[in-house]
mmCIF file of C-alpha atoms in Angstrom:
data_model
loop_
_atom_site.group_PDB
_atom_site.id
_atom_site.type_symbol
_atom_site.label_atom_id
_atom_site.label_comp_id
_atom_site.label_asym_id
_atom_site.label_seq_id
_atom_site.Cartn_x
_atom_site.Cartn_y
_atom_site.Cartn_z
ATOM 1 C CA UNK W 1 -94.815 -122.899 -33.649
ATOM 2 C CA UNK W 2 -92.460 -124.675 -36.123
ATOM 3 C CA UNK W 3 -90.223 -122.392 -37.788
ATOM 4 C CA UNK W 4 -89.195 -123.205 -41.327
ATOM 5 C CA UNK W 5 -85.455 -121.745 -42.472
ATOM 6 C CA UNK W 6 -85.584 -121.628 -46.152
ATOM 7 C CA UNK W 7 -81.962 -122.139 -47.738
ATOM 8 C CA UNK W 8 -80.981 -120.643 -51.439
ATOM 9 C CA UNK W 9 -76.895 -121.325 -52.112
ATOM 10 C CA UNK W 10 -76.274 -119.093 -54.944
ATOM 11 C CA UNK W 11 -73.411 -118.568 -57.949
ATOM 12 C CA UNK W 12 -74.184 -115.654 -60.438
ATOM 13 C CA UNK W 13 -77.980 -115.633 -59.942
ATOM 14 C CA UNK W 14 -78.433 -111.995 -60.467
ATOM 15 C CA UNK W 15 -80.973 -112.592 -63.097
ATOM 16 C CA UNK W 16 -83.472 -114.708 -61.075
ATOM 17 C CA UNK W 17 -82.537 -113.992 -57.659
ATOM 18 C CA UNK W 18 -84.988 -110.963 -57.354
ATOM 19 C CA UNK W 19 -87.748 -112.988 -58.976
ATOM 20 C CA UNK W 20 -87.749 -115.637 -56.199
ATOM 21 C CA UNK W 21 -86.950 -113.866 -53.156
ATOM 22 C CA UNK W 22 -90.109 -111.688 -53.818
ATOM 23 C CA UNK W 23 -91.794 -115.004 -53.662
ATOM 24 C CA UNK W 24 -90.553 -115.199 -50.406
ATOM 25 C CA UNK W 25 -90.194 -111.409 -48.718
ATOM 26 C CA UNK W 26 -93.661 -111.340 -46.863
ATOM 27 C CA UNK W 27 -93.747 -115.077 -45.124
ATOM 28 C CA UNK W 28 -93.813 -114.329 -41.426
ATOM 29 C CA UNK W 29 -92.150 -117.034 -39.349
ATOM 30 C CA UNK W 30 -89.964 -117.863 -42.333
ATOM 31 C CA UNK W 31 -86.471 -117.410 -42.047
ATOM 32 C CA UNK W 32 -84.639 -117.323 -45.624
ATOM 33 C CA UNK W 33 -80.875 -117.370 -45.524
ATOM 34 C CA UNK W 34 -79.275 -116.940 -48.830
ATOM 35 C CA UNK W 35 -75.746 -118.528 -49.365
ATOM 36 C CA UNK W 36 -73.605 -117.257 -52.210
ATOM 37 C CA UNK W 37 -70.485 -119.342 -53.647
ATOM 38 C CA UNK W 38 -68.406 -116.500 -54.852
ATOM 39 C CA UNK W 39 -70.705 -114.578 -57.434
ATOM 40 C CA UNK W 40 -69.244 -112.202 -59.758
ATOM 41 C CA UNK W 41 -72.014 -110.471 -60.701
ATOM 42 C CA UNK W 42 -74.233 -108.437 -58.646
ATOM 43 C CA UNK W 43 -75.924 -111.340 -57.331
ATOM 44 C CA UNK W 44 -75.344 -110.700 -53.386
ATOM 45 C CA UNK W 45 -76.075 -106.890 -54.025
ATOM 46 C CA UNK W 46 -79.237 -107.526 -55.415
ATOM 47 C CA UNK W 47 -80.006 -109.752 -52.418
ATOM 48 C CA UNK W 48 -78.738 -107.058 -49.682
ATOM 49 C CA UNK W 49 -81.001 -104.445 -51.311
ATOM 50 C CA UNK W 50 -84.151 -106.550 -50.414
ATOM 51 C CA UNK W 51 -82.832 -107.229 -46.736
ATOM 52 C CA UNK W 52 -82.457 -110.608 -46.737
ATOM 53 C CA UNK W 53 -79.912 -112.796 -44.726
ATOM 54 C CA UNK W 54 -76.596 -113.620 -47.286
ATOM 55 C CA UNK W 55 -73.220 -115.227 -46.395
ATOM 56 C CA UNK W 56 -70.600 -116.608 -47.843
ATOM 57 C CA UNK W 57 -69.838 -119.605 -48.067
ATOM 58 C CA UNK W 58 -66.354 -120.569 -46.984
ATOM 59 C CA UNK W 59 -65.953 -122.972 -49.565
ATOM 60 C CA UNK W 60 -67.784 -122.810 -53.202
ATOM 61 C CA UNK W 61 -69.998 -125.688 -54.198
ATOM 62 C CA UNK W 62 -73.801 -126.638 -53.163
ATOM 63 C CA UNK W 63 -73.029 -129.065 -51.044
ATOM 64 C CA UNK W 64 -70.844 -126.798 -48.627
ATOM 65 C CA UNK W 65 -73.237 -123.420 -49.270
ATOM 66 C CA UNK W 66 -75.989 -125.731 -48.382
ATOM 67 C CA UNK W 67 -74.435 -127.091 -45.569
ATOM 68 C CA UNK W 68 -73.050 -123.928 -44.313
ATOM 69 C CA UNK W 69 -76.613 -122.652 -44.649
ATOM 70 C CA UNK W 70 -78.017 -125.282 -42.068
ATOM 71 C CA UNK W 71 -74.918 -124.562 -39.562
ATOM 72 C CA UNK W 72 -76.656 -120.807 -39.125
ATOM 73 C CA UNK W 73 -80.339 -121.782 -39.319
ATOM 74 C CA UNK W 74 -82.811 -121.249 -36.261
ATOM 75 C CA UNK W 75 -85.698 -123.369 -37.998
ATOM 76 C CA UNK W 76 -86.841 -126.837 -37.064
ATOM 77 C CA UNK W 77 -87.146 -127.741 -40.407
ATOM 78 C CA UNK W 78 -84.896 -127.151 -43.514
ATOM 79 C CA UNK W 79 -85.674 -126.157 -46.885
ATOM 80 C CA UNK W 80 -83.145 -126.647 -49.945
ATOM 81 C CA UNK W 81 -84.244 -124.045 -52.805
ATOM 82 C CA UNK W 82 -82.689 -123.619 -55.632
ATOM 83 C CA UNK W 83 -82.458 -120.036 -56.752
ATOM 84 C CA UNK W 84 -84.412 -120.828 -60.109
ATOM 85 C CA UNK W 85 -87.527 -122.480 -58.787
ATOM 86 C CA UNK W 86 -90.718 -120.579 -57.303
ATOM 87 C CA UNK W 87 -92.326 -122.611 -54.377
ATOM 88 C CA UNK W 88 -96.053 -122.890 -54.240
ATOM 89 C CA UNK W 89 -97.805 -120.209 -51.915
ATOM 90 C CA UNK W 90 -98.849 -122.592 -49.372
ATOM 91 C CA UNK W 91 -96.065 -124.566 -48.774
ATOM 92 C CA UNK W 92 -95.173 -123.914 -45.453
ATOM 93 C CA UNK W 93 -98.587 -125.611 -44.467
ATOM 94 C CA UNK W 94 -98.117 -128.667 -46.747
ATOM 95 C CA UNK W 95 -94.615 -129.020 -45.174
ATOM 96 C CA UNK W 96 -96.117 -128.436 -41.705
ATOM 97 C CA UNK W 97 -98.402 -131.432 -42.112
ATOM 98 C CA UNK W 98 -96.404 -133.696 -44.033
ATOM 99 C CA UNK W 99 -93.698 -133.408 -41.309
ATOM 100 C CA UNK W 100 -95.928 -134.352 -38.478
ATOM 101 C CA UNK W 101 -96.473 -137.583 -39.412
ATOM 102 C CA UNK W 102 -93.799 -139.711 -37.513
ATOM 103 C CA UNK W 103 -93.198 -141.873 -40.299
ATOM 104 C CA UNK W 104 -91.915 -138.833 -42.311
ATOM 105 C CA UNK W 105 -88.421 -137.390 -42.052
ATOM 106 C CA UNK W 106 -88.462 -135.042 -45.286
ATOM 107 C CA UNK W 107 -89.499 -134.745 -48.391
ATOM 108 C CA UNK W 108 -90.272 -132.644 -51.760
ATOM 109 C CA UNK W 109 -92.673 -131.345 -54.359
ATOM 110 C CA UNK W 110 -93.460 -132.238 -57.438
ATOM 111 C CA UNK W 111 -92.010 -130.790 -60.542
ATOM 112 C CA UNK W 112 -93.450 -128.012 -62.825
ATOM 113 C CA UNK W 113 -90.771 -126.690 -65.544
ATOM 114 C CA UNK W 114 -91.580 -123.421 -66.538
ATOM 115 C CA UNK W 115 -91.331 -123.805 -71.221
ATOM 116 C CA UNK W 116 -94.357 -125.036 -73.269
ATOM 117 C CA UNK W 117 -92.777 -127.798 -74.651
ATOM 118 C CA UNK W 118 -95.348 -131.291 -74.970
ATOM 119 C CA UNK W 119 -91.845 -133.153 -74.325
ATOM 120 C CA UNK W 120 -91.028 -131.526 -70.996
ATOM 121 C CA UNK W 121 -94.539 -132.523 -69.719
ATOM 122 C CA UNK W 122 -93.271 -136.628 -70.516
ATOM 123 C CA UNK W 123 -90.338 -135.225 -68.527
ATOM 124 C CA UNK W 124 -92.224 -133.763 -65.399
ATOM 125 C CA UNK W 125 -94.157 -137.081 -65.356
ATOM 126 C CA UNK W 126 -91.332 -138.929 -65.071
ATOM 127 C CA UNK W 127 -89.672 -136.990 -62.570
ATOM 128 C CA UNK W 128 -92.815 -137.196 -60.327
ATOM 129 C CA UNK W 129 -93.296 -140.489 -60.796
ATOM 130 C CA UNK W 130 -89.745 -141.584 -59.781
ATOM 131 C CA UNK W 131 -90.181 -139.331 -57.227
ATOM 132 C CA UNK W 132 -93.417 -141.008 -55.618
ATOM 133 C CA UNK W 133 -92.476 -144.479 -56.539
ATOM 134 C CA UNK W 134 -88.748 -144.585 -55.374
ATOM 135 C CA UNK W 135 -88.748 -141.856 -52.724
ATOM 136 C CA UNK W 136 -85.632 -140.275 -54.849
ATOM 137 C CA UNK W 137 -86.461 -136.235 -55.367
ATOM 138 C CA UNK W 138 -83.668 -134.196 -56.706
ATOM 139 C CA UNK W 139 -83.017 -131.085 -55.276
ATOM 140 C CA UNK W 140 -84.774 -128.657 -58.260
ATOM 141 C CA UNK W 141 -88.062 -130.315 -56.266
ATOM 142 C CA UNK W 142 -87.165 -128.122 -53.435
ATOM 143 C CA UNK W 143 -85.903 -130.898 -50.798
ATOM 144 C CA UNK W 144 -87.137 -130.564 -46.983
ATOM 145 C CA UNK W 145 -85.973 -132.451 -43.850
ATOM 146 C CA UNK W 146 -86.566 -132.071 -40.453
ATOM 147 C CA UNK W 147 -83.251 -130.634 -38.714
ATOM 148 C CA UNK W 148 -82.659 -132.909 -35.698
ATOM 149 C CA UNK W 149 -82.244 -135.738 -38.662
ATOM 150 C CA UNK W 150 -80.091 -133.756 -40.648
ATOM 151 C CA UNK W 151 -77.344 -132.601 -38.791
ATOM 152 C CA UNK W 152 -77.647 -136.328 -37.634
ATOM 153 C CA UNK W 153 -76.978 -137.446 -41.078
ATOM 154 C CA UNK W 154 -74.109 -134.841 -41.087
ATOM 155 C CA UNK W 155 -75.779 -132.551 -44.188
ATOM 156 C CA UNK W 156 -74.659 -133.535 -47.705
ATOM 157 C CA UNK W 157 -71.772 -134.835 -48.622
ATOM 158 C CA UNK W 158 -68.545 -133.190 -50.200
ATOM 159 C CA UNK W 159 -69.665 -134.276 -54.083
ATOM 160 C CA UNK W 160 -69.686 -131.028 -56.736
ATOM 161 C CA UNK W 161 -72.501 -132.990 -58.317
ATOM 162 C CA UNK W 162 -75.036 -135.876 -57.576
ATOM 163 C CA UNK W 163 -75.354 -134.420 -53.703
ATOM 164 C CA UNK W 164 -78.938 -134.425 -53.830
ATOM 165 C CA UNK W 165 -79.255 -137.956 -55.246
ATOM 166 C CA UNK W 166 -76.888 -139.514 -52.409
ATOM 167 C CA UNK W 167 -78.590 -137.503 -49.349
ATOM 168 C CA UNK W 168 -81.923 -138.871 -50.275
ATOM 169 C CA UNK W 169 -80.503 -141.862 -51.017
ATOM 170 C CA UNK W 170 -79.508 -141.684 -47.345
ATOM 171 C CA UNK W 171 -82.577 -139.746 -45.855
ATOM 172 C CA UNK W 172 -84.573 -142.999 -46.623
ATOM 173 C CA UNK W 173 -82.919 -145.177 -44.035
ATOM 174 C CA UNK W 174 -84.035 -142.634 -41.453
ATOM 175 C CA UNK W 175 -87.688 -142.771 -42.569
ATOM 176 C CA UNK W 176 -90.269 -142.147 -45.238
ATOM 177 C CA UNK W 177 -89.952 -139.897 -47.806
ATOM 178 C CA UNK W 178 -93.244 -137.269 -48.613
ATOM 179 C CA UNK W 179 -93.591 -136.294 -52.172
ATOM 180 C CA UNK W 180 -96.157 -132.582 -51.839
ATOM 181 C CA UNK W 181 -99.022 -132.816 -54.795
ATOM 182 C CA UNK W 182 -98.158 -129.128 -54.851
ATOM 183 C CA UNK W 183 -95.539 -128.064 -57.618
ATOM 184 C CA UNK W 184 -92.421 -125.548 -57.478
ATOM 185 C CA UNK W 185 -92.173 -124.505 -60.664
ATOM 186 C CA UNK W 186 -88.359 -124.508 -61.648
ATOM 187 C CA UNK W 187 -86.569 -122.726 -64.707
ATOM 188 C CA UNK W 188 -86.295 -124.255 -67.952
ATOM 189 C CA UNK W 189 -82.673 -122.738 -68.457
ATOM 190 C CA UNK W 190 -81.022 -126.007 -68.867
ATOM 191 C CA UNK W 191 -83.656 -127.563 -71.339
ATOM 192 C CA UNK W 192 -83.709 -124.177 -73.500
ATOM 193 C CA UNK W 193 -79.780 -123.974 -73.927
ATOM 194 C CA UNK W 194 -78.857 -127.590 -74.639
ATOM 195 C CA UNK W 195 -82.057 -128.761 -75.794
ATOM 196 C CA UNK W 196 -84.256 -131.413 -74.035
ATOM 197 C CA UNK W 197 -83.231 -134.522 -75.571
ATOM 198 C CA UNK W 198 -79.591 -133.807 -74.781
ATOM 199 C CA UNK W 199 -80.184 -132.517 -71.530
ATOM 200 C CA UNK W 200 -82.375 -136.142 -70.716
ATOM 201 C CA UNK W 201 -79.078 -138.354 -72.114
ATOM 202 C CA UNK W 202 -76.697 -136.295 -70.579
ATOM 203 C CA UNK W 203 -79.180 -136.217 -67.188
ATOM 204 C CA UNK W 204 -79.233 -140.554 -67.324
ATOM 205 C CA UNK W 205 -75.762 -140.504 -68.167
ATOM 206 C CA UNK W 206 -74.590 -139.034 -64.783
ATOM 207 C CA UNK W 207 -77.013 -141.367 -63.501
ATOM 208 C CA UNK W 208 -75.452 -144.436 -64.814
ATOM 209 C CA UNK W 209 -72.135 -143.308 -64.251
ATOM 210 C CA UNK W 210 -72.699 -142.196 -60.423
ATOM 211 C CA UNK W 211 -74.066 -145.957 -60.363
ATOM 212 C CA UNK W 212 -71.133 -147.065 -61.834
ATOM 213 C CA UNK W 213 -68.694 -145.597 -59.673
ATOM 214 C CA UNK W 214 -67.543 -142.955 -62.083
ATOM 215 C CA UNK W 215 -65.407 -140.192 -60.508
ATOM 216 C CA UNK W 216 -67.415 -136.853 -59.251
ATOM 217 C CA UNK W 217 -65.114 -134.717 -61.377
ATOM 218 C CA UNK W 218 -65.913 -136.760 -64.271
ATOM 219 C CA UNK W 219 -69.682 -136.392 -63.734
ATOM 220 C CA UNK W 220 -69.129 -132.664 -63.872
ATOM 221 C CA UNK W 221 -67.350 -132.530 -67.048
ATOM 222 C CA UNK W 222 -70.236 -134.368 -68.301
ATOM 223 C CA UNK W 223 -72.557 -132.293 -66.931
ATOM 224 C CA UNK W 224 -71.007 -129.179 -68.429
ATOM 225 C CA UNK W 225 -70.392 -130.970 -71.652
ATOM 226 C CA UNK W 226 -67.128 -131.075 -71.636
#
């Protein structure tokens, strides 16, 4: 049977952790292995209470919790979650079946943010519709790939930002690209604090400037707003 290993890297989650993990607690055949970055709040407490699997990462970042996370996993196929976005309840089944077509060597779901706003349903059909039409998820769309292709690709690279964006980027050349109908339904944190129009010009601003060959460090001061 294929065995899915379900990978959260975490940095001060403590007030969603609990929320998602539940999500997760009764899959059978599921592995979840929880990577935290260096929290300072109760984050890997909360997650030790529950009895799930947590390490630390020996270097902070996604990229290297995520990474680090794939090093321990037992599962044929790998699942990138972030640790504000709720998977559908049948996705091991949709991943399943996706996977065993030939053609495909990963994939994602669709996007469902979680505020009532009109203007972040223009935003979720954009997002799915760059996802379907370019093959280009980002990794709040829950990002699966099939191990064996993976470690072959040697995981994501060593950026503090944009690491989704260049692995699929790279995940293409290896094969297609499955976009789920299903939809995890991720937090609208981001959109509440800075707004959505900001968060969409700061968003296509890293965009641009990854394009453009600005420096990593610089695309994280933008992203903070700094």
């Amino acid at each position: 049977m294929t065995k899915i290993t379900i990978i959260i890297p975490v940095l001060n989650e403590e007030n969603n952790i609990t929320k998602i993990l539940k999500n997760l607690q009764n899959d059978q055949d599921t592995e979840v292995i929880v990577v935290d970055g260096g929290s300072q709040d109760i984050t890997v407490q909360l997650v030790e209470e529950m009895g799930i699997k947590i390490v630390v990462s020996p270097q902070a970042g996604r990229a290297f919790q995520m990474n680090y996370g794939a090093l321990l996993a037992t599962g044929d196929i790998l699942l990138f979650l972030h640790a504000d976005t709720i998977l559908p309840q049948e996705y091991k089944t949709i991943i399943t079946n996706l996977l065993s077509d030939k053609k495909v060597v990963g994939g994602a779901f669709e996007l469902k943010i979680d505020l009532p706003q009109f203007s972040l349903r223009i935003i979720e059909t954009l997002v799915n519709w760059r996802s379907r039409f370019f093959s280009l998820p980002y990794g709040d769309q829950a990002i699966f790939v099939k191990k064996s292709i993976f470690e072959g690709m040697g995981g994501f690279s060593a950026l503090p930002i944009m690491e989704d964006f260049e692995f699929m980027q790279r995940l293409k050349k290896y094969g297609k690209i499955a976009i789920a109908s299903a939809k995890v339904i991720t937090s609208g944190r981001r959109w509440q604090k800075l707004g959505v129009l900001q968060t969409t010009l700061i968003n296509q601003k890293i965009i641009l400037g990854y394009y453009l060959g600005v420096s990593p460090d610089t695309l994280v001061r933008w992203y903070k707003g700094k």
